[in-house]
Structure formats: C-alpha cells, structure tokens
C-alpha cells in the first residue's frame, strides 16, 4: 500500500473544509483494510475513515492516515425478478455504495422499506453508525446485520441488529469507533406498508398527483420525500452543510408542559414511556422537542457572521462558505447551544462527528 501524501480533504466532506491528510488511501476490499492497519501500526499514526463526509466536521489537518471507503458491490438475491415467490428478500451492500442509489434501485426492483430514507447523503456503511432516520422511519426497520472489520485486532465479524444497539441517531459504533462497517445486510418487502404518519408526506403526494392517495406506492413516497427535502434542505454541492447540526432533545412531559406555558406553540413529539428511575414506580412520557423550532424562536435563522451561518429556511442546518474553518462552525454551534440552554433550559447535542489533527473529540457546553 502506497498512500498519497498531503491530500486536501475538501472534496471529501460536505462542509468543504479545506484541511489536509498526511496520508490518504482508498479502501477497495478487506485486504486494503489489513494493509492500512499495518501502515498505521508501523508508522504509529492515527487513522480516520471517511464515507461520503456528510456527517463530520474536520477542524485541522489530519496527522495520520485518512481512508476513504470505496468497497461498493451490491449483492441482489437471485430470485429478484420473481418477487411474488416471497414477500421479503435479503439484500447486502458493501459500505462504500451510495445510500440513495441503493434506495432508488430497491424501489425500481419493486421492493419497499427504504423509500422514506430517500436522498439522505452518504454511504451505506455509515447508515448504521447513527441509525439514519427520516419521516418516521429509521434504518433499524430494515437492518438484519452488519459485517465489521475491527481496526484494532484485524478480525472480521458480524453483528445482528440487536447487537448494533441502534437508538435515536445512535448505535454501538459510536462507542466502538475502531469497528469499521464493511457490509450492511437488509431485509426488504414486496408487500408494501406505506409509512405516511408524517402529514407532510401525504400532503405532498396529494399536491404532486392532484388527488388524495390513501395507499401510495414506494415510488410516490420517494418522489414526495425528494420534493420535500429539495425544498427544505440546502444541497451541500452549492451550500456546504452537514444536514441537522443538532439532535432533537428528549425531555419529560413535565418539561414540555412548563415550557409550553412560556413558549406557546412549542413543537414536540411523543417518544416512549420510560421509567423515570429504576427504583420509582412513577412513569413519565418522554418527548422530542424540535431543535429547529427552538433555534428559530431565538432568531438565529438566516444569521451570518464571517463565513458561517444558519440556513435561511432551516434553523437546524449550519452552513459555511469556502473560506470558513471547522472551528468557526463549532464556535457558532456553541453560541446557539448556550442561547438555547439559557432560554429553554435544554441542552442541544451536536449531531455530526468532530475531528482534530489526531482523531475524534467532543465540543459541547459543560
Ligand atoms: C443535506 C443533508 C441532509 C441529511 N439528512 C439526514 C437525515 O435526514 N437523516 C439522517 O439520519 N442523517 C442525515 N444527514 C446526515 C448524514 O447524511 C448521515 O449521517 C449519513 O449516514 C452519513 O454518511 P457518510 O457516508 O457521509 O458518513 P461520513 O460523514 O463520512 O462519516 C460519519 C461518521 O461515520 C463514520 N463512518 C463512515 N463510514 C463508516 C464505516 N463504513 N464504518 C464505520 N464508521 C464509518 C466516520 O468515521 C464518521 O465518524 C444529512 C446530511 C446532509 C448533508
């Protein structure tokens, strides 16, 4: 393996941050991962794996090996052309395959399950890392298992969905960053059960087709999701961004009640019924607050300073210009976090992963 030296990572992250990697390689197969691991051990250097670069903030030149995932085979089942043989089928895709291309191809083959997750940028291998989700569906709904390469030991193994410990924008991979996903295994359906609980999907389907449709096809849902996303979210090709910069905070029903008294119109969604404490018999419903609403209410939408800002139509999305640095984006995030905390008493958690010259770090209010 002969890594390239001093490579700009600007084309490999959707914030277009212009930092350099000391060493740079593309990973085409498991053997490349073994070679990369040997390289890092021999040179005693840190490493970083990048997929589509749509969920990370690079704040400094990286003093180690940057690997870009390029394993991109898809393994379709052999009976795919005879869908009615079974109402489900198993499908595997290597980590470097483009996520939205996979979604599109499954729908073209008559399968459903991924349509609500249309147009999410990035690669298949990154999908389980934060259990990507949109419009009421998460990867967890279709995931069967994940093939992993352990960069510490060089061993390969498989994790079931349960073992992946998927949660809201969360998984076991967040606490095991040395586990590299090499392949994702999914189970999709030929029997379609449309997930249109989010009213905006049904409304958009109706406005596209000119009539109300109770049982939309996967393609109709995909078209609606693409339409909504293109209207609401900036395309990183033209406006550098990483999508939502903050997770929606989870609070108790009591917090929602008292916040609503001060902030009428507070946007919240019920999450689940969870025991307040293991010892307590009382239960409290938990709610997700719309982080974008909180930020918008404080007047941040459309804010600009230097090369960074908050998108004019979507307060949850931080944007930057070509000259901005990762640190500038994070400083703005911290100011927004502090403002939200001061006014709503709620802490916003940063969603994308943050990297400096040696690896991942956290950057949050205390
Ligand atoms: C406009 C826009 C809209 C978005 N909308 C959504 C949305 O609706 N829902 C949502 O959930 N997300 C959304 N995102 C965030 C992002 O697209 C997803 O998190 C996506 O899964 C990231 O994929 P990626 O390949 O770009 O990962 P990267 O940004 O390259 O990597 C993210 C993290 O995962 C790690 N990683 C990447 N690949 C692997 C692998 N194979 N094995 C182990 N670790 C790996 C990286 O090291 C890094 O820590 C959006 C982003 C943008 C820019």
Coordinates of C-alpha atoms and ligand atoms in Angstrom, one line a residue:
X1 CA 0.0 0.0 0.0
X2 CA 1.4 3.4 -1.0
X3 CA -0.6 6.2 0.5
X4 CA -0.8 9.6 -1.3
X5 CA 0.8 12.4 0.7
X6 CA -0.7 15.7 1.9
X7 CA -4.0 15.3 0.2
X8 CA -6.7 18.0 0.5
X9 CA -9.9 16.6 2.1
X10 CA -12.1 19.5 0.7
X11 CA -13.8 17.2 -1.9
X12 CA -14.4 14.5 0.8
X13 CA -16.5 16.5 3.3
X14 CA -19.8 18.2 2.6
X15 CA -18.8 21.3 4.6
X16 CA -16.0 21.7 2.0
X17 CA -13.5 22.3 4.8
X18 CA -10.0 22.6 3.3
X19 CA -7.8 20.5 5.6
X20 CA -5.1 18.1 4.5
X21 CA -4.4 14.5 5.3
X22 CA -0.7 13.5 5.9
X23 CA -1.5 10.1 4.2
X24 CA -4.5 9.2 2.1
X25 CA -5.8 5.9 0.6
X26 CA -9.0 4.4 -0.8
X27 CA -10.2 1.2 0.6
X28 CA -11.5 -1.3 -2.1
X29 CA -11.5 -4.5 -0.1
X30 CA -10.8 -6.1 3.2
X31 CA -7.2 -6.7 2.2
X32 CA -6.8 -2.9 1.9
X33 CA -8.0 -2.5 5.4
X34 CA -5.4 -5.0 6.6
X35 CA -2.7 -3.1 4.8
X36 CA -3.9 0.2 6.1
X37 CA -3.9 -1.2 9.7
X38 CA -0.3 -2.4 9.2
X39 CA 0.7 1.0 7.9
X40 CA -0.8 2.8 11.0
X41 CA 0.9 0.3 13.3
X42 CA 4.3 0.6 11.6
X43 CA 4.1 4.4 11.5
X44 CA 2.4 4.8 14.8
X45 CA -0.1 7.2 13.4
X46 CA -3.9 7.8 13.9
X47 CA -6.4 7.0 11.3
X48 CA -9.8 8.2 10.1
X49 CA -12.4 6.6 7.9
X50 CA -14.5 8.8 5.7
X51 CA -17.6 7.7 3.8
X52 CA -19.5 10.5 2.0
X53 CA -18.2 13.0 4.5
X54 CA -21.7 14.3 5.1
X55 CA -21.7 13.9 8.9
X56 CA -18.3 15.2 10.0
X57 CA -16.5 18.4 10.9
X58 CA -12.8 18.4 10.2
X59 CA -11.2 21.2 12.2
X60 CA -7.4 20.6 11.5
X61 CA -5.0 19.0 9.1
X62 CA -5.0 15.3 10.0
X63 CA -1.7 13.9 11.1
X64 CA -2.3 10.4 10.1
X65 CA -3.9 8.1 7.5
X66 CA -7.3 9.1 6.1
X67 CA -9.1 6.2 4.4
X68 CA -12.0 6.8 2.0
X69 CA -14.3 3.8 1.8
X70 CA -14.6 2.6 -1.8
X71 CA -15.9 -1.0 -1.3
X72 CA -19.0 -0.7 -3.5
X73 CA -20.6 -4.1 -4.5
X74 CA -24.3 -4.9 -4.1
X75 CA -25.5 -8.5 -3.7
X76 CA -29.0 -8.8 -5.1
X77 CA -30.9 -12.0 -4.4
X78 CA -31.0 -14.3 -7.5
X79 CA -34.9 -14.5 -7.4
X80 CA -35.3 -10.7 -7.5
X81 CA -37.1 -10.9 -10.9
X82 CA -39.8 -13.1 -9.5
X83 CA -40.9 -11.1 -6.5
X84 CA -44.1 -12.9 -5.7
X85 CA -42.1 -16.0 -4.8
X86 CA -41.8 -14.5 -1.4
X87 CA -42.9 -11.2 0.3
X88 CA -39.5 -10.5 1.7
X89 CA -35.9 -10.6 0.4
X90 CA -32.5 -10.2 1.8
X91 CA -30.1 -7.7 0.2
X92 CA -26.4 -6.9 1.0
X93 CA -24.5 -3.8 0.0
X94 CA -20.8 -3.0 0.7
X95 CA -20.1 0.0 2.8
X96 CA -18.9 2.4 0.1
X97 CA -22.1 2.1 -2.0
X98 CA -24.0 5.4 -2.2
X99 CA -27.0 5.2 0.1
X100 CA -29.5 7.0 -2.1
X101 CA -28.5 5.0 -5.2
X102 CA -29.4 1.8 -3.2
X103 CA -32.7 3.2 -2.1
X104 CA -33.6 4.1 -5.7
X105 CA -32.6 0.7 -7.1
X106 CA -34.6 -1.2 -4.4
X107 CA -37.7 0.7 -5.4
X108 CA -37.1 0.2 -9.1
X109 CA -37.0 -3.6 -8.3
X110 CA -40.4 -3.3 -6.7
X111 CA -39.3 -3.5 -3.1
X112 CA -40.3 -1.2 -0.2
X113 CA -38.8 -0.3 3.1
X114 CA -36.2 2.4 2.3
X115 CA -38.4 4.9 0.5
X116 CA -38.8 7.3 3.5
X117 CA -35.0 7.4 3.7
X118 CA -34.6 8.8 0.2
X119 CA -32.0 11.4 -0.6
X120 CA -30.1 11.1 2.7
X121 CA -26.5 11.8 1.6
X122 CA -23.6 9.5 2.3
X123 CA -22.7 5.8 2.1
X124 CA -24.4 2.6 3.0
X125 CA -21.6 1.8 5.6
X126 CA -22.3 5.0 7.6
X127 CA -26.1 4.3 7.8
X128 CA -25.9 2.1 10.9
X129 CA -23.4 4.4 12.6
X130 CA -26.1 6.9 13.6
X131 CA -29.1 4.7 12.6
X132 CA -30.1 7.2 9.9
X133 CA -33.7 8.2 10.1
X134 CA -36.2 10.5 8.4
X135 CA -40.0 10.9 8.1
X136 CA -40.9 8.3 10.7
X137 CA -38.5 5.5 9.5
X138 CA -35.0 4.5 10.7
X139 CA -32.5 2.1 9.2
X140 CA -33.3 -0.2 12.2
X141 CA -36.6 -1.0 10.5
X142 CA -34.9 -2.9 7.7
X143 CA -31.5 -3.9 9.1
X144 CA -30.7 -7.6 9.6
X145 CA -27.0 -7.5 10.4
X146 CA -23.7 -5.6 9.8
X147 CA -20.3 -7.0 8.7
X148 CA -17.4 -5.4 10.7
X149 CA -13.6 -5.2 10.4
X150 CA -12.0 -4.5 13.8
X151 CA -9.2 -2.0 13.1
X152 CA -7.6 -2.8 16.5
X153 CA -7.3 -6.6 16.0
X154 CA -7.7 -7.1 12.3
X155 CA -10.6 -9.5 12.9
X156 CA -13.8 -9.6 11.0
X157 CA -17.2 -10.5 12.5
X158 CA -21.0 -9.9 12.1
X159 CA -23.3 -8.0 14.4
X160 CA -27.1 -8.6 14.5
X161 CA -29.4 -5.6 14.5
X162 CA -29.9 -6.1 18.3
X163 CA -26.2 -6.2 18.8
X164 CA -25.8 -2.9 16.9
X165 CA -27.8 -1.2 19.8
X166 CA -29.5 1.2 17.5
X167 CA -31.2 4.2 19.0
X168 CA -32.1 7.7 18.0
X169 CA -29.1 8.8 15.9
X170 CA -27.1 6.3 17.9
X171 CA -25.5 2.8 17.8
X172 CA -22.8 0.7 19.4
X173 CA -20.4 2.1 16.7
X174 CA -20.3 5.4 18.5
X175 CA -18.6 3.8 21.4
X176 CA -16.5 1.4 19.2
X177 CA -15.0 3.8 16.7
X178 CA -12.4 1.1 15.7
X179 CA -15.2 -1.1 14.3
X180 CA -15.4 -0.4 10.5
X181 CA -18.6 -1.4 8.8
X182 CA -17.7 -3.3 5.6
X183 CA -21.2 -4.5 4.6
X184 CA -24.8 -3.9 5.5
X185 CA -27.4 -6.7 5.3
X186 CA -31.0 -5.7 4.9
X187 CA -34.4 -7.3 4.7
X188 CA -36.9 -5.6 2.4
X189 CA -40.5 -6.2 1.5
X190 CA -42.5 -6.8 -1.6
X191 CA -45.7 -6.3 0.4
X192 CA -45.8 -2.6 0.8
X193 CA -46.9 -0.9 4.0
X194 CA -46.6 2.8 3.4
X195 CA -45.3 4.9 6.3
X196 CA -47.0 8.2 5.9
X197 CA -47.6 9.2 9.5
X198 CA -45.9 12.5 8.8
X199 CA -48.7 14.5 7.3
X200 CA -46.3 16.4 5.1
X201 CA -45.7 13.2 3.0
X202 CA -49.4 12.6 2.4
X203 CA -49.9 16.3 1.6
X204 CA -47.0 16.4 -0.8
X205 CA -48.2 13.2 -2.6
X206 CA -51.6 14.8 -3.0
X207 CA -50.2 18.1 -4.3
X208 CA -47.9 16.2 -6.8
X209 CA -50.6 13.9 -8.1
X210 CA -53.5 16.3 -7.8
X211 CA -55.6 13.9 -5.6
X212 CA -55.5 12.4 -2.1
X213 CA -54.0 8.9 -2.2
X214 CA -54.5 6.6 0.8
X215 CA -52.1 3.8 -0.3
X216 CA -49.2 5.5 -2.0
X217 CA -46.5 3.3 -3.7
X218 CA -42.9 3.3 -2.6
X219 CA -42.1 5.4 -5.7
X220 CA -44.7 8.0 -4.8
X221 CA -43.4 8.2 -1.3
X222 CA -39.8 8.6 -2.6
X223 CA -40.9 11.3 -5.0
X224 CA -42.6 13.2 -2.2
X225 CA -39.6 12.8 0.2
X226 CA -37.3 14.1 -2.5
X227 CA -39.5 17.0 -3.2
X228 CA -39.8 18.0 0.5
X229 CA -36.0 17.6 1.0
X230 CA -35.1 19.6 -2.0
X231 CA -37.4 22.4 -0.9
X232 CA -36.4 22.4 2.7
X233 CA -32.7 21.5 2.8
X234 CA -29.7 23.1 1.2
X235 CA -27.8 21.0 -1.3
X236 CA -24.2 20.6 0.0
X237 CA -23.0 20.8 -3.6
X238 CA -23.9 24.5 -3.6
X239 CA -24.2 25.4 0.1
X240 CA -21.8 23.4 2.3
X241 CA -23.5 21.8 5.2
X242 CA -23.9 18.5 7.2
X243 CA -27.7 18.5 7.5
X244 CA -29.1 18.8 11.0
X245 CA -26.3 20.1 13.3
X246 CA -28.1 19.2 16.5
X247 CA -30.2 16.3 17.6
X248 CA -33.8 16.9 18.8
X249 CA -33.5 17.0 22.6
X250 CA -35.6 14.5 24.6
X251 CA -37.4 15.9 27.6
X252 CA -40.1 14.8 30.0
X253 CA -43.8 15.6 29.6
X254 CA -43.5 17.8 32.7
X255 CA -40.8 19.9 31.0
X256 CA -43.0 20.1 27.9
X257 CA -45.9 21.4 30.0
X258 CA -43.9 24.1 31.8
X259 CA -42.1 25.2 28.6
X260 CA -45.4 25.4 26.7
X261 CA -46.7 27.9 29.3
X262 CA -43.8 30.2 28.5
X263 CA -43.5 29.3 24.8
X264 CA -46.9 28.6 23.4
X265 CA -46.7 26.6 20.1
X266 CA -43.7 24.6 21.3
X267 CA -43.2 21.8 18.8
X268 CA -42.8 18.3 20.5
X269 CA -43.4 14.6 19.5
X270 CA -44.0 11.8 22.0
X271 CA -41.2 9.3 22.1
X272 CA -41.9 6.4 24.5
X273 CA -42.9 5.6 28.1
X274 CA -39.8 5.1 30.1
X275 CA -39.4 4.6 33.9
X276 CA -38.3 7.9 35.5
X277 CA -35.9 6.0 37.8
X278 CA -35.4 2.3 38.2
X279 CA -36.5 2.5 41.8
X280 CA -39.5 4.6 41.1
X281 CA -43.0 3.3 40.2
X282 CA -43.9 6.7 38.6
X283 CA -43.6 6.9 34.8
X284 CA -43.2 10.0 32.7
X285 CA -43.8 10.3 29.0
X286 CA -40.8 11.4 27.0
X287 CA -41.0 13.9 24.2
X288 CA -38.6 15.0 21.4
X289 CA -38.5 18.8 21.0
X290 CA -38.0 20.1 17.5
X291 CA -34.5 21.6 17.9
X292 CA -35.0 23.7 14.8
X293 CA -38.1 25.3 16.3
X294 CA -36.1 26.3 19.5
X295 CA -33.3 27.8 17.4
X296 CA -35.7 29.6 15.1
X297 CA -37.6 31.1 18.0
X298 CA -34.4 32.7 19.3
X299 CA -34.0 34.4 15.9
X300 CA -31.0 32.5 14.6
X301 CA -32.5 31.5 11.2
X302 CA -30.6 33.3 8.4
X303 CA -27.9 34.5 10.8
X304 CA -24.5 35.1 9.1
X305 CA -21.1 36.0 10.5
X306 CA -17.8 35.7 8.7
X307 CA -18.0 32.5 6.6
X308 CA -20.6 30.7 8.7
X309 CA -24.3 31.0 9.4
X310 CA -27.7 29.4 9.9
X311 CA -29.6 28.4 6.8
X312 CA -32.4 30.9 6.0
X313 CA -35.1 28.2 5.7
X314 CA -33.9 25.6 8.1
X315 CA -32.6 26.7 11.5
X316 CA -31.2 23.3 12.3
X317 CA -28.7 23.5 9.5
X318 CA -25.5 25.4 9.9
X319 CA -23.9 26.5 6.6
X320 CA -20.5 27.7 5.6
X321 CA -18.7 29.3 2.7
X322 CA -15.5 28.1 1.1
X323 CA -13.2 30.2 3.3
X324 CA -14.7 29.0 6.7
X325 CA -12.8 26.8 9.1
X326 CA -14.3 23.9 11.1
X327 CA -13.6 25.8 14.3
X328 CA -15.8 28.7 13.1
X329 CA -18.7 26.3 12.5
X330 CA -18.2 24.8 16.0
X331 CA -18.0 28.2 17.7
X332 CA -21.3 29.2 16.1
X333 CA -22.8 25.9 17.3
X334 CA -21.6 26.6 20.8
X335 CA -23.2 30.1 20.8
X336 CA -26.5 28.5 19.7
X337 CA -26.3 25.8 22.3
X338 CA -25.7 28.4 25.0
X339 CA -28.6 30.6 23.9
X340 CA -31.0 27.6 23.8
X341 CA -29.8 26.5 27.2
X342 CA -30.3 30.0 28.7
X343 CA -33.8 30.4 27.2
X344 CA -35.3 26.9 27.3
X345 CA -33.1 25.1 29.9
X346 CA -32.5 22.4 27.3
X347 CA -29.1 21.2 26.1
X348 CA -28.7 20.6 22.4
X349 CA -26.4 17.8 21.4
X350 CA -24.2 18.2 18.3
X351 CA -25.1 15.5 15.7
X352 CA -22.0 15.4 13.4
X353 CA -18.7 13.8 14.4
X354 CA -15.9 16.2 15.2
X355 CA -12.2 15.6 14.3
X356 CA -8.9 17.4 15.0
X357 CA -5.4 16.5 13.9
X358 CA -5.3 13.2 15.9
X359 CA -8.9 12.0 16.0
X360 CA -12.4 12.5 17.3
X361 CA -13.2 15.0 20.0
X362 CA -16.3 16.4 21.6
X363 CA -17.2 20.1 21.8
X364 CA -20.1 21.0 24.0
X365 CA -21.3 23.3 26.7
X366 CA -20.3 22.0 30.1
Ligands
LIG1 C1 -28.2 17.8 3.4 C2 -28.1 16.7 4.4 C3 -29.2 16.0 4.9 C4 -29.1 15.0 5.8 N1 -30.3 14.4 6.3 C5 -30.2 13.4 7.2 C6 -31.4 12.7 7.6 O1 -32.5 13.0 7.2 N2 -31.3 11.7 8.5 C7 -30.0 11.3 9.0 O2 -30.0 10.4 9.8 N3 -28.9 11.9 8.6 C8 -28.9 12.9 7.7 N4 -27.8 13.6 7.3 C9 -26.5 13.2 7.9 C10 -25.7 12.2 7.0 O3 -26.1 12.2 5.7 C11 -25.8 10.7 7.5 O4 -25.4 10.7 8.9 C12 -25.0 9.7 6.7 O5 -25.3 8.4 7.1 C13 -23.5 10.0 6.8 O6 -22.9 9.2 5.8 P1 -21.5 9.5 5.3 O7 -21.1 8.3 4.4 O8 -21.4 10.8 4.6 O9 -20.6 9.4 6.6 P2 -19.3 10.3 7.0 O10 -19.7 11.7 7.2 O11 -18.2 10.0 6.0 O12 -18.9 9.7 8.4 C14 -19.7 10.0 9.5 C15 -19.1 9.1 10.7 O13 -19.3 7.8 10.4 C16 -18.0 7.1 10.4 N5 -18.1 6.1 9.3 C17 -18.4 6.4 8.0 N6 -18.4 5.2 7.3 C18 -18.1 4.2 8.2 C19 -18.0 2.8 8.1 N7 -18.1 2.2 6.9 N8 -17.7 2.1 9.2 C20 -17.5 2.8 10.4 N9 -17.6 4.1 10.5 C21 -17.9 4.8 9.4 C22 -17.0 8.2 10.1 O14 -15.7 7.8 10.6 C23 -17.6 9.4 10.9 O15 -17.3 9.2 12.2 C24 -27.9 14.6 6.3 C25 -26.7 15.3 5.9 C26 -26.8 16.3 4.9 C27 -25.6 17.0 4.4

